[in-house]
Amino acid sequence: MDELLSEFLTECIENMTVLDTELVRLEQNPNDLELIGSIFRIVHTIKGTCGFLGLPRLERVAHASENVLGRFRDGEMPVTPSAVTVILAALDRIKEILDALAETQTEPEGDDLDLIAMLDQVLAGGEAEPPARAEDGAGGRPVDPSAGVDGESTDGEEMDEGGCATAMNEMATDHASPFESKAPEKPRDVGERSSASRKATGSTPANASSKGTTEGEAGNSKSAAVTAQTLRVPVDLLETLMTLVSELVLTRNQLLQMVR
């Protein structure tokens, strides 16, 4: 088995165990934002890794689940028992695909349009019942490449041409202030302190001024170098950038599926 795939499967098994527990806790504590954020990050990681490993079916299911969890995290949609039930059904489907992937080292064919439709219905604010589990979750008819494009939800927005660049420009404008770092306050020149000391004591050392100036310039250079290496980035901006990158990978894989 490919080493990357093996590591991915091992990590997914651990993450799915965590997700089972955390989703049960979420039903009991629907307003726990920290818990919602943790669940979202795990599903987001699974989806992103699927894009790099070329697992489009698994990626589509994880992406549809991530969209719903993203609405929970942003407070745009309440956490309801029926919504959590559909998310759990999606996790069951992901487990079935992972089991088949571990046995054959190849992603199984199958039709997940019913499940994705349920997730999209929850995303739209409706109540949905989880689809009945098939006898062989890894089987079914082959995936229609075009179905991934039509069935995917990108948080209610479609990525048109140049849309990613526009979104990046808007984020750069909205979050411009956190990147502006104040110029370091110039340290008081050692030469000035030496001058004041000379006035108080009446002594005039020949090299005091030149030495103080050299030390002051060295201090300024060091401070400027440290400042140039520091960049403060808001966490929400990083998450948005990660989401955009995942969307790009997903769109690329969908286009490849269409031309094959």
Short mmCIF file of C-alpha atoms in Angstrom, two decimals:
data_model
loop_
_atom_site.label_atom_id
_atom_site.label_comp_id
_atom_site.label_asym_id
_atom_site.label_seq_id
_atom_site.Cartn_x
_atom_site.Cartn_y
_atom_site.Cartn_z
CA MET A 1 0.00 0.00 0.00
CA ASP A 2 1.18 3.49 -0.80
CA GLU A 3 2.75 5.09 2.27
CA LEU A 4 0.73 8.31 1.97
CA LEU A 5 -2.52 6.37 1.57
CA SER A 6 -1.65 4.17 4.55
CA GLU A 7 -1.00 7.20 6.75
CA PHE A 8 -4.21 8.81 5.53
CA LEU A 9 -6.28 5.74 6.41
CA THR A 10 -4.70 5.46 9.85
CA GLU A 11 -5.39 9.11 10.58
CA CYS A 12 -8.95 8.84 9.27
CA ILE A 13 -9.74 5.87 11.50
CA GLU A 14 -8.60 7.83 14.54
CA ASN A 15 -10.50 10.93 13.45
CA MET A 16 -13.72 9.02 12.80
CA THR A 17 -13.63 7.64 16.34
CA VAL A 18 -13.24 11.16 17.68
CA LEU A 19 -16.05 12.44 15.44
CA ASP A 20 -18.50 9.80 16.68
CA THR A 21 -17.94 10.91 20.27
CA GLU A 22 -17.95 14.63 19.55
CA LEU A 23 -21.16 14.52 17.50
CA VAL A 24 -22.96 12.82 20.37
CA ARG A 25 -21.67 15.58 22.65
CA LEU A 26 -22.81 18.16 20.13
CA GLU A 27 -26.39 16.89 20.34
CA GLN A 28 -26.25 17.47 24.09
CA ASN A 29 -24.43 20.82 23.82
CA PRO A 30 -25.52 22.39 20.50
CA ASN A 31 -24.11 25.82 21.43
CA ASP A 32 -20.57 24.63 22.16
CA LEU A 33 -18.64 26.64 19.54
CA GLU A 34 -15.30 25.07 20.47
CA LEU A 35 -16.73 21.60 19.89
CA ILE A 36 -18.27 22.65 16.57
CA GLY A 37 -14.94 24.11 15.47
CA SER A 38 -13.12 20.89 16.34
CA ILE A 39 -15.57 18.77 14.32
CA PHE A 40 -15.36 21.16 11.36
CA ARG A 41 -11.55 21.06 11.31
CA ILE A 42 -11.44 17.25 11.28
CA VAL A 43 -13.88 16.98 8.36
CA HIS A 44 -12.11 19.83 6.57
CA THR A 45 -8.77 18.00 6.90
CA ILE A 46 -10.25 14.77 5.52
CA LYS A 47 -11.74 16.62 2.55
CA GLY A 48 -8.52 18.48 1.78
CA THR A 49 -6.40 15.33 1.91
CA CYS A 50 -8.81 13.52 -0.40
CA GLY A 51 -8.19 16.21 -2.99
CA PHE A 52 -4.44 15.64 -2.94
CA LEU A 53 -4.76 11.83 -2.99
CA GLY A 54 -7.28 11.84 -5.84
CA LEU A 55 -10.29 10.38 -3.99
CA PRO A 56 -13.21 12.28 -5.56
CA ARG A 57 -16.07 10.24 -4.11
CA LEU A 58 -14.83 10.53 -0.55
CA GLU A 59 -14.07 14.18 -1.15
CA ARG A 60 -17.62 14.94 -2.31
CA VAL A 61 -19.23 13.41 0.77
CA ALA A 62 -16.79 15.13 3.12
CA HIS A 63 -17.28 18.44 1.30
CA ALA A 64 -21.07 18.32 1.60
CA SER A 65 -20.74 17.53 5.31
CA GLU A 66 -18.22 20.34 5.77
CA ASN A 67 -20.65 22.85 4.26
CA VAL A 68 -23.27 22.06 6.91
CA LEU A 69 -20.70 22.13 9.72
CA GLY A 70 -19.41 25.46 8.41
CA ARG A 71 -22.88 26.96 8.83
CA PHE A 72 -22.99 25.63 12.39
CA ARG A 73 -19.59 27.14 13.13
CA ASP A 74 -20.48 30.55 11.69
CA GLY A 75 -23.75 30.67 13.62
CA GLU A 76 -25.77 30.86 10.39
CA MET A 77 -27.79 27.75 11.20
CA PRO A 78 -28.87 26.16 14.51
CA VAL A 79 -27.65 22.69 15.45
CA THR A 80 -30.70 20.42 15.35
CA PRO A 81 -30.99 16.69 16.14
CA SER A 82 -32.12 15.93 12.57
CA ALA A 83 -29.12 17.78 11.12
CA VAL A 84 -26.72 15.89 13.38
CA THR A 85 -28.40 12.63 12.36
CA VAL A 86 -27.72 13.36 8.68
CA ILE A 87 -24.10 14.24 9.50
CA LEU A 88 -23.78 10.88 11.30
CA ALA A 89 -25.17 9.14 8.21
CA ALA A 90 -22.51 10.89 6.14
CA LEU A 91 -19.82 9.67 8.53
CA ASP A 92 -21.15 6.12 8.17
CA ARG A 93 -20.80 6.45 4.40
CA ILE A 94 -17.26 7.77 4.77
CA LYS A 95 -16.40 4.77 6.98
CA GLU A 96 -17.74 2.36 4.35
CA ILE A 97 -15.64 3.99 1.64
CA LEU A 98 -12.56 3.94 3.88
CA ASP A 99 -13.05 0.23 4.66
CA ALA A 100 -13.22 -0.63 0.96
CA LEU A 101 -10.26 1.63 0.27
CA ALA A 102 -8.19 -0.18 2.91
CA GLU A 103 -9.02 -3.57 1.37
CA THR A 104 -8.45 -2.76 -2.30
CA GLN A 105 -6.24 0.36 -2.18
CA THR A 106 -8.71 1.82 -4.70
CA GLU A 107 -11.68 4.07 -4.07
CA PRO A 108 -14.87 2.05 -4.68
CA GLU A 109 -17.49 3.18 -7.16
CA GLY A 110 -20.84 4.23 -5.79
CA ASP A 111 -23.69 6.72 -5.88
CA ASP A 112 -23.86 9.19 -2.99
CA LEU A 113 -26.25 11.65 -4.61
CA ASP A 114 -29.06 10.75 -2.21
CA LEU A 115 -26.89 11.50 0.83
CA ILE A 116 -25.48 14.70 -0.67
CA ALA A 117 -29.03 15.81 -1.49
CA MET A 118 -29.98 15.31 2.17
CA LEU A 119 -26.99 17.37 3.30
CA ASP A 120 -27.85 20.10 0.80
CA GLN A 121 -31.42 20.10 2.09
CA VAL A 122 -30.16 20.64 5.63
CA LEU A 123 -27.86 23.35 4.29
CA ALA A 124 -30.87 25.10 2.77
CA GLY A 125 -32.59 25.11 6.15
CA GLY A 126 -34.92 22.17 5.66
CA GLU A 127 -35.39 19.06 7.77
CA ALA A 128 -34.07 15.89 6.18
CA GLU A 129 -34.13 12.23 7.14
CA PRO A 130 -30.95 10.22 6.61
CA PRO A 131 -31.01 7.91 3.58
CA ALA A 132 -31.36 4.17 4.12
CA ARG A 133 -28.02 2.41 4.20
CA ALA A 134 -27.37 0.19 1.23
CA GLU A 135 -26.43 -3.45 1.80
CA ASP A 136 -23.10 -2.74 0.23
CA GLY A 137 -22.19 0.86 0.92
CA ALA A 138 -19.10 0.63 -1.25
CA GLY A 139 -21.02 -0.65 -4.24
CA GLY A 140 -23.65 0.86 -6.48
CA ARG A 141 -23.62 2.32 -9.92
CA PRO A 142 -20.62 4.35 -11.10
CA VAL A 143 -20.41 7.98 -10.24
CA ASP A 144 -21.47 10.36 -12.98
CA PRO A 145 -18.56 12.82 -13.30
CA SER A 146 -20.93 15.70 -13.96
CA ALA A 147 -22.93 14.87 -10.83
CA GLY A 148 -20.08 16.02 -8.62
CA VAL A 149 -20.24 19.48 -10.12
CA ASP A 150 -24.02 19.83 -9.89
CA GLY A 151 -24.34 18.15 -6.51
CA GLU A 152 -21.60 20.05 -4.75
CA SER A 153 -22.45 22.97 -2.54
CA THR A 154 -19.88 25.68 -2.01
CA ASP A 155 -21.57 27.44 0.90
CA GLY A 156 -24.22 28.89 -1.39
CA GLU A 157 -21.79 30.52 -3.77
CA GLU A 158 -20.51 29.38 -7.17
CA MET A 159 -16.92 30.01 -8.14
CA ASP A 160 -17.01 31.86 -11.43
CA GLU A 161 -13.97 32.77 -13.50
CA GLY A 162 -11.68 35.02 -11.51
CA GLY A 163 -13.87 34.51 -8.42
CA CYS A 164 -11.02 33.23 -6.33
CA ALA A 165 -8.82 36.21 -7.22
CA THR A 166 -11.66 38.61 -6.36
CA ALA A 167 -12.23 36.91 -3.01
CA MET A 168 -8.53 37.08 -2.22
CA ASN A 169 -8.44 40.81 -3.06
CA GLU A 170 -11.47 41.50 -0.88
CA MET A 171 -9.91 39.64 2.03
CA ALA A 172 -6.68 41.57 1.60
CA THR A 173 -8.65 44.84 1.82
CA ASP A 174 -10.81 43.77 4.77
CA HIS A 175 -7.88 42.48 6.78
CA ALA A 176 -5.31 45.09 5.81
CA SER A 177 -4.98 46.60 9.26
CA PRO A 178 -3.75 43.43 11.06
CA PHE A 179 -0.82 43.25 8.64
CA GLU A 180 0.31 46.80 9.29
CA SER A 181 3.03 46.63 11.87
CA LYS A 182 4.04 49.74 13.63
CA ALA A 183 7.59 50.87 13.10
CA PRO A 184 9.65 50.03 16.14
CA GLU A 185 10.17 52.93 18.42
CA LYS A 186 13.66 54.25 17.85
CA PRO A 187 15.79 53.55 20.89
CA ARG A 188 17.21 56.57 22.55
CA ASP A 189 20.64 57.16 21.12
CA VAL A 190 23.35 56.08 23.51
CA GLY A 191 25.25 59.15 22.38
CA GLU A 192 22.55 61.38 23.85
CA ARG A 193 22.83 59.62 27.19
CA SER A 194 26.58 60.03 27.05
CA SER A 195 26.18 63.74 26.32
CA ALA A 196 23.87 64.16 29.30
CA SER A 197 26.34 62.27 31.45
CA ARG A 198 29.15 64.56 30.32
CA LYS A 199 27.15 67.63 31.25
CA ALA A 200 26.50 66.23 34.71
CA THR A 201 30.05 65.09 35.42
CA GLY A 202 31.99 67.53 33.28
CA SER A 203 33.97 64.74 31.67
CA THR A 204 34.29 64.46 27.85
CA PRO A 205 35.55 61.04 26.79
CA ALA A 206 36.82 61.16 23.22
CA ASN A 207 35.17 57.99 21.97
CA ALA A 208 31.92 58.03 23.99
CA SER A 209 29.80 59.69 21.29
CA SER A 210 31.01 57.54 18.39
CA LYS A 211 30.65 54.34 20.41
CA GLY A 212 27.15 55.28 21.52
CA THR A 213 26.09 56.05 17.95
CA THR A 214 27.43 52.71 16.69
CA GLU A 215 25.57 50.78 19.39
CA GLY A 216 22.38 52.71 18.68
CA GLU A 217 22.55 51.95 14.94
CA ALA A 218 23.23 48.27 15.63
CA GLY A 219 20.21 48.15 17.95
CA ASN A 220 17.99 49.79 15.32
CA SER A 221 19.16 47.35 12.62
CA LYS A 222 18.50 44.34 14.84
CA SER A 223 15.05 45.62 15.77
CA ALA A 224 14.18 46.27 12.11
CA ALA A 225 15.35 42.78 11.12
CA VAL A 226 13.14 41.15 13.76
CA THR A 227 10.16 43.25 12.68
CA ALA A 228 10.64 42.26 9.04
CA GLN A 229 10.39 38.58 10.00
CA THR A 230 7.14 38.97 11.95
CA LEU A 231 3.67 38.83 10.37
CA ARG A 232 0.43 38.82 12.33
CA VAL A 233 -2.39 36.97 10.54
CA PRO A 234 -5.95 36.62 11.92
CA VAL A 235 -7.08 33.03 12.45
CA ASP A 236 -10.30 33.55 10.49
CA LEU A 237 -8.30 34.74 7.48
CA LEU A 238 -6.11 31.62 7.60
CA GLU A 239 -9.21 29.40 7.72
CA THR A 240 -10.72 31.27 4.77
CA LEU A 241 -7.52 30.83 2.75
CA MET A 242 -7.43 27.11 3.58
CA THR A 243 -11.05 26.78 2.45
CA LEU A 244 -10.30 28.56 -0.84
CA VAL A 245 -7.33 26.27 -1.51
CA SER A 246 -9.51 23.23 -0.84
CA GLU A 247 -12.15 24.60 -3.20
CA LEU A 248 -9.53 25.02 -5.92
CA VAL A 249 -8.34 21.42 -5.48
CA LEU A 250 -11.93 20.17 -5.54
CA THR A 251 -12.77 22.12 -8.70
CA ARG A 252 -9.59 20.86 -10.39
CA ASN A 253 -10.47 17.23 -9.62
CA GLN A 254 -14.03 17.71 -10.86
CA LEU A 255 -12.76 19.14 -14.15
CA LEU A 256 -10.36 16.21 -14.54
CA GLN A 257 -13.24 13.78 -13.98
CA MET A 258 -15.29 15.54 -16.66
CA VAL A 259 -12.60 15.36 -19.35
CA ARG A 260 -11.71 11.72 -18.73
#
